[in-house]
Short mmCIF file of C-alpha atoms in Angstrom, two decimals:
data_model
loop_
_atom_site.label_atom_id
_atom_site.label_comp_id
_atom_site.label_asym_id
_atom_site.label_seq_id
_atom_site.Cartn_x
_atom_site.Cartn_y
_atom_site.Cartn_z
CA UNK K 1 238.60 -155.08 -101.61
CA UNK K 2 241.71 -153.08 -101.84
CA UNK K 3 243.72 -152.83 -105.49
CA UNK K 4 247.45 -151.73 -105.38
CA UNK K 5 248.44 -149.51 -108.50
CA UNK K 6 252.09 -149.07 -108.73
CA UNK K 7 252.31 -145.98 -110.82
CA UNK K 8 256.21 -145.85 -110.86
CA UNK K 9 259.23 -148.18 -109.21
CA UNK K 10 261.41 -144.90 -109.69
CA UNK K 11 262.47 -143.06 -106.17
CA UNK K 12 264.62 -140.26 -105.83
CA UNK K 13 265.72 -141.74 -102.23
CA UNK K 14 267.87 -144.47 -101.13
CA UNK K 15 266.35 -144.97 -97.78
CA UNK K 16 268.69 -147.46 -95.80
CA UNK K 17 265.71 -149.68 -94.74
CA UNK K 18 264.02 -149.95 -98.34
CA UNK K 19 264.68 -153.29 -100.70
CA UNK K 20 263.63 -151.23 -103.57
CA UNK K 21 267.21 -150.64 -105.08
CA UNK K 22 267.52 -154.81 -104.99
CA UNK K 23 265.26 -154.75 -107.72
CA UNK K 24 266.05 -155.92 -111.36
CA UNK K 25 263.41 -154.76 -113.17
CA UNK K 26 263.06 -151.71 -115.34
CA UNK K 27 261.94 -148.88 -113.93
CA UNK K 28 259.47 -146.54 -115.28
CA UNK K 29 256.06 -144.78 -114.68
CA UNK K 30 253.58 -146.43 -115.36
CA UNK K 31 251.51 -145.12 -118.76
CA UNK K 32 248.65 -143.47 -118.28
CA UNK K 33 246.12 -145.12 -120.70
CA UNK K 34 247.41 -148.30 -119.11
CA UNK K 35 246.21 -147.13 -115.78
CA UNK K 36 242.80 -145.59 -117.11
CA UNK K 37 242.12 -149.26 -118.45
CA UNK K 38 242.67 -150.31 -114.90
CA UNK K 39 240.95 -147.65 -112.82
CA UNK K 40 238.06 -148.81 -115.29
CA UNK K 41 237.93 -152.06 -114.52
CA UNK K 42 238.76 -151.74 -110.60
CA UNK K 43 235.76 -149.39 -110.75
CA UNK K 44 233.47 -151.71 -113.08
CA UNK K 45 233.82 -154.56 -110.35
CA UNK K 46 230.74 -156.17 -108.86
CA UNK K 47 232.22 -155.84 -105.36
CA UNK K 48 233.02 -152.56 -105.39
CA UNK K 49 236.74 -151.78 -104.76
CA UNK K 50 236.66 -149.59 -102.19
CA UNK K 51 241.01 -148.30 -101.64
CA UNK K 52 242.87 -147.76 -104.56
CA UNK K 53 246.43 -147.59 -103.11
CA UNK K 54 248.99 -145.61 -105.87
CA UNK K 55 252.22 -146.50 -104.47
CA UNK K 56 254.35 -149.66 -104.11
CA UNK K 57 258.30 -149.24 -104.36
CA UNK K 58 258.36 -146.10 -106.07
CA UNK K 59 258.06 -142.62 -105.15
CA UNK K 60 254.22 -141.56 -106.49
CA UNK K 61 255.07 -137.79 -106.83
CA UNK K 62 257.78 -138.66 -109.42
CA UNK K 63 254.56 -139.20 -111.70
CA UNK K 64 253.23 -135.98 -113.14
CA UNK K 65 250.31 -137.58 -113.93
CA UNK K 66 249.90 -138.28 -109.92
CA UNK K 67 247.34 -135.74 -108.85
CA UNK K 68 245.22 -136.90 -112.48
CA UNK K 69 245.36 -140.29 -111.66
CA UNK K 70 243.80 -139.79 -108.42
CA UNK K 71 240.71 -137.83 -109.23
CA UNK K 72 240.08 -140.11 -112.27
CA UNK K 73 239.59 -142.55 -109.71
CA UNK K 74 237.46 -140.71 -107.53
CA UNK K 75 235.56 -140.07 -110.52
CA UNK K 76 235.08 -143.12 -111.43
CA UNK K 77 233.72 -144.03 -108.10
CA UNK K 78 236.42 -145.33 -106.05
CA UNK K 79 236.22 -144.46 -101.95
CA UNK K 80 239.54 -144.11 -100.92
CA UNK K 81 242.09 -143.04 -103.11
CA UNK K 82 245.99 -143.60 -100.72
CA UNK K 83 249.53 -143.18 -101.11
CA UNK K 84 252.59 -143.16 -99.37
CA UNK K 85 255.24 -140.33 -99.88
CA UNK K 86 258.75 -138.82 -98.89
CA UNK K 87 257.45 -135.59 -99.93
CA UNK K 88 260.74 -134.24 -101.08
CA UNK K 89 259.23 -133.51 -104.29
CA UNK K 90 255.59 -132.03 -102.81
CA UNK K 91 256.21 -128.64 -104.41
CA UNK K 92 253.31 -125.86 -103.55
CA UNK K 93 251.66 -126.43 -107.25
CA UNK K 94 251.76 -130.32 -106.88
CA UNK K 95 250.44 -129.68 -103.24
CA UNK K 96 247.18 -127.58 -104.77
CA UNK K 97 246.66 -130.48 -107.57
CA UNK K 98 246.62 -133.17 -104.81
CA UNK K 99 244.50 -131.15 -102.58
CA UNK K 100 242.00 -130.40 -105.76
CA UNK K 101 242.29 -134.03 -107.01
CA UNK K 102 239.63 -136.07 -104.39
CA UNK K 103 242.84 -137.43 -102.78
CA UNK K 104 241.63 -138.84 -99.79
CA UNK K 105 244.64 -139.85 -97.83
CA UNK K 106 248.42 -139.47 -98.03
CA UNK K 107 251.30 -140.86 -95.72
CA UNK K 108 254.68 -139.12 -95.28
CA UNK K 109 257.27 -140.99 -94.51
CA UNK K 110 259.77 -138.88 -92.30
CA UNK K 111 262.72 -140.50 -90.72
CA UNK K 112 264.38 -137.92 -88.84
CA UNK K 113 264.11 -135.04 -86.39
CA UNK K 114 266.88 -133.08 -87.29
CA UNK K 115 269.13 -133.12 -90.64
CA UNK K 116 271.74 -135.15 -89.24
CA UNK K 117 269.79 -138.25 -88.67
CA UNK K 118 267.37 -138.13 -91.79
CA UNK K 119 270.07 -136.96 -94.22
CA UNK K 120 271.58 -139.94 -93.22
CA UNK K 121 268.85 -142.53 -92.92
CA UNK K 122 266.39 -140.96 -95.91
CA UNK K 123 269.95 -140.93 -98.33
CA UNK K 124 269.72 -138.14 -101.07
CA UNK K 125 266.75 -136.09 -99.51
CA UNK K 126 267.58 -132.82 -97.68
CA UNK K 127 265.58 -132.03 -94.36
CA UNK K 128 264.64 -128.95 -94.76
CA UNK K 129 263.54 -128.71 -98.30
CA UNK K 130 261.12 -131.61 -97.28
CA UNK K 131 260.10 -130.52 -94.10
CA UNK K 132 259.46 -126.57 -95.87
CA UNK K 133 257.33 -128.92 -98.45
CA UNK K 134 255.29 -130.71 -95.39
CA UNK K 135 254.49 -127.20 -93.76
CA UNK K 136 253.35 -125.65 -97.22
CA UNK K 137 251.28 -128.30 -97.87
CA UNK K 138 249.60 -127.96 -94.73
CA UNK K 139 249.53 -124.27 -94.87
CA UNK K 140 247.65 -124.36 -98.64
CA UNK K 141 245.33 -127.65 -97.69
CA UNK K 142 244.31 -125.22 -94.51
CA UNK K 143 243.92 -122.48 -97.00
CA UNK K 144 241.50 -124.21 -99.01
CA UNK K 145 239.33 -124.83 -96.60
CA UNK K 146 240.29 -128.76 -96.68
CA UNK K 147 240.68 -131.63 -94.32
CA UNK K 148 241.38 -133.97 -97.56
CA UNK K 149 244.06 -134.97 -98.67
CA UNK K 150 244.28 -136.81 -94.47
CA UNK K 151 247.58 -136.98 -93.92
CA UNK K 152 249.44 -139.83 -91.53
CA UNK K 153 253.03 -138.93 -90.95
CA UNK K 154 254.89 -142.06 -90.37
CA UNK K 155 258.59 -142.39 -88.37
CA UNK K 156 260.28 -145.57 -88.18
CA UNK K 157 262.70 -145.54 -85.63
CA UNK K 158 266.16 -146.43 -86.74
CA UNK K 159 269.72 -146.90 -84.96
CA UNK K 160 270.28 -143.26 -85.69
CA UNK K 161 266.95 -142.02 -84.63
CA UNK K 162 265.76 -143.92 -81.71
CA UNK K 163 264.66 -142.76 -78.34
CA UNK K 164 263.76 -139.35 -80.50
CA UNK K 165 259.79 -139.93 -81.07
CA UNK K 166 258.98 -137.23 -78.57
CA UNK K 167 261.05 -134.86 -80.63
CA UNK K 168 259.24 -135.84 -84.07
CA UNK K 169 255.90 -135.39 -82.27
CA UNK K 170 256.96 -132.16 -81.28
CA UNK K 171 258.35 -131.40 -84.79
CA UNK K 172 254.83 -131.75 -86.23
CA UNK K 173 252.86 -130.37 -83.47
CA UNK K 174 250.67 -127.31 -85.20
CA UNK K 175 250.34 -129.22 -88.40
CA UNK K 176 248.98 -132.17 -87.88
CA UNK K 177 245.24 -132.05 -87.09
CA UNK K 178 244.30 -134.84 -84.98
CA UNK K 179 240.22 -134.63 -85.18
CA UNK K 180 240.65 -135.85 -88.60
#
């Protein structure tokens, strides 16, 4: 079984594809005994949870409680601890934390090859502070010696990116290890 944990609704982004701004509901992150009762119990199960997923409409790293939250759960047992990020806000100490956490797997969402196309389509992120973040994190995971956290870089072609995914491929070519 998988178990989806949303740890905060709040995003700094207003990606043009995402629903998440249609919401009504208050937005917050999510407290943290709140989610140590839950981890408990999603570890405590007879058939063995095996993903924890930290992410739903939110973006995780808003949480400064992100990088604890995950190696609580590897601690208490759980496989595969996941979430999905813009990484706008994966500064160098957050990036050690994550990589020392047990974090098993992250996905960055980056929709754009140059600033003109994901300014525009990731609305209220800035290219290059986000693609410096992306390359640091790489450079300090490779650093440490580790192939965790994985990382799956995701592009989702949109009217003012299409016909580029060459160009993102070549954009993370050198980072990205593909043995993984």
């Amino acid at each position: 079984p998988e178990v989806w944990i949303e740890n905060t609704n709040i995003c700094n982004a207003r990606c043009l594809m995402c629903p998440r701004d249609k919401q009504t509901r208050p937005q917050g992150v999510m407290p943290l005994p709140l989610y140590e009762k839950i981890i408990t119990e999603v570890a405590a199960r007879e058939d063995a949870v095996r993903r924890v997923h930290l992410h739903n409409f939110g973006e995780p790293l808003v949480d400064k409680d992100l990088a604890r939250r995950a190696r609580l759960a590897k601690e208490k047992g759980v496989r595969h601890v996941y979430f999905v990020t813009n990484a706008s806000l994966l500064t160098e100490p957050l990036a050690r934390e994550l990589i020392g956490s047990g974090l098993d797997e992250m996905k960055i969402s980056f929709y754009g090859t140059d600033p003109g196309p994901y300014n525009r389509t990731m609305v209220g992120l800035d290219f290059d502070k986000t693609m410096a973040n992306v390359r640091a994190f790489f450079r300090l995971r490779r650093e440490a010696g580790s192939t965790k956290p994985r990382v799956v870089i995701q592009y989702l072609p949109q009217d003012s990116n299409a016909g580029r995914i060459s160009d993102f491929a070549a954009l993370f070519d050198g980072l990205i290890d593909r043995s993984l």
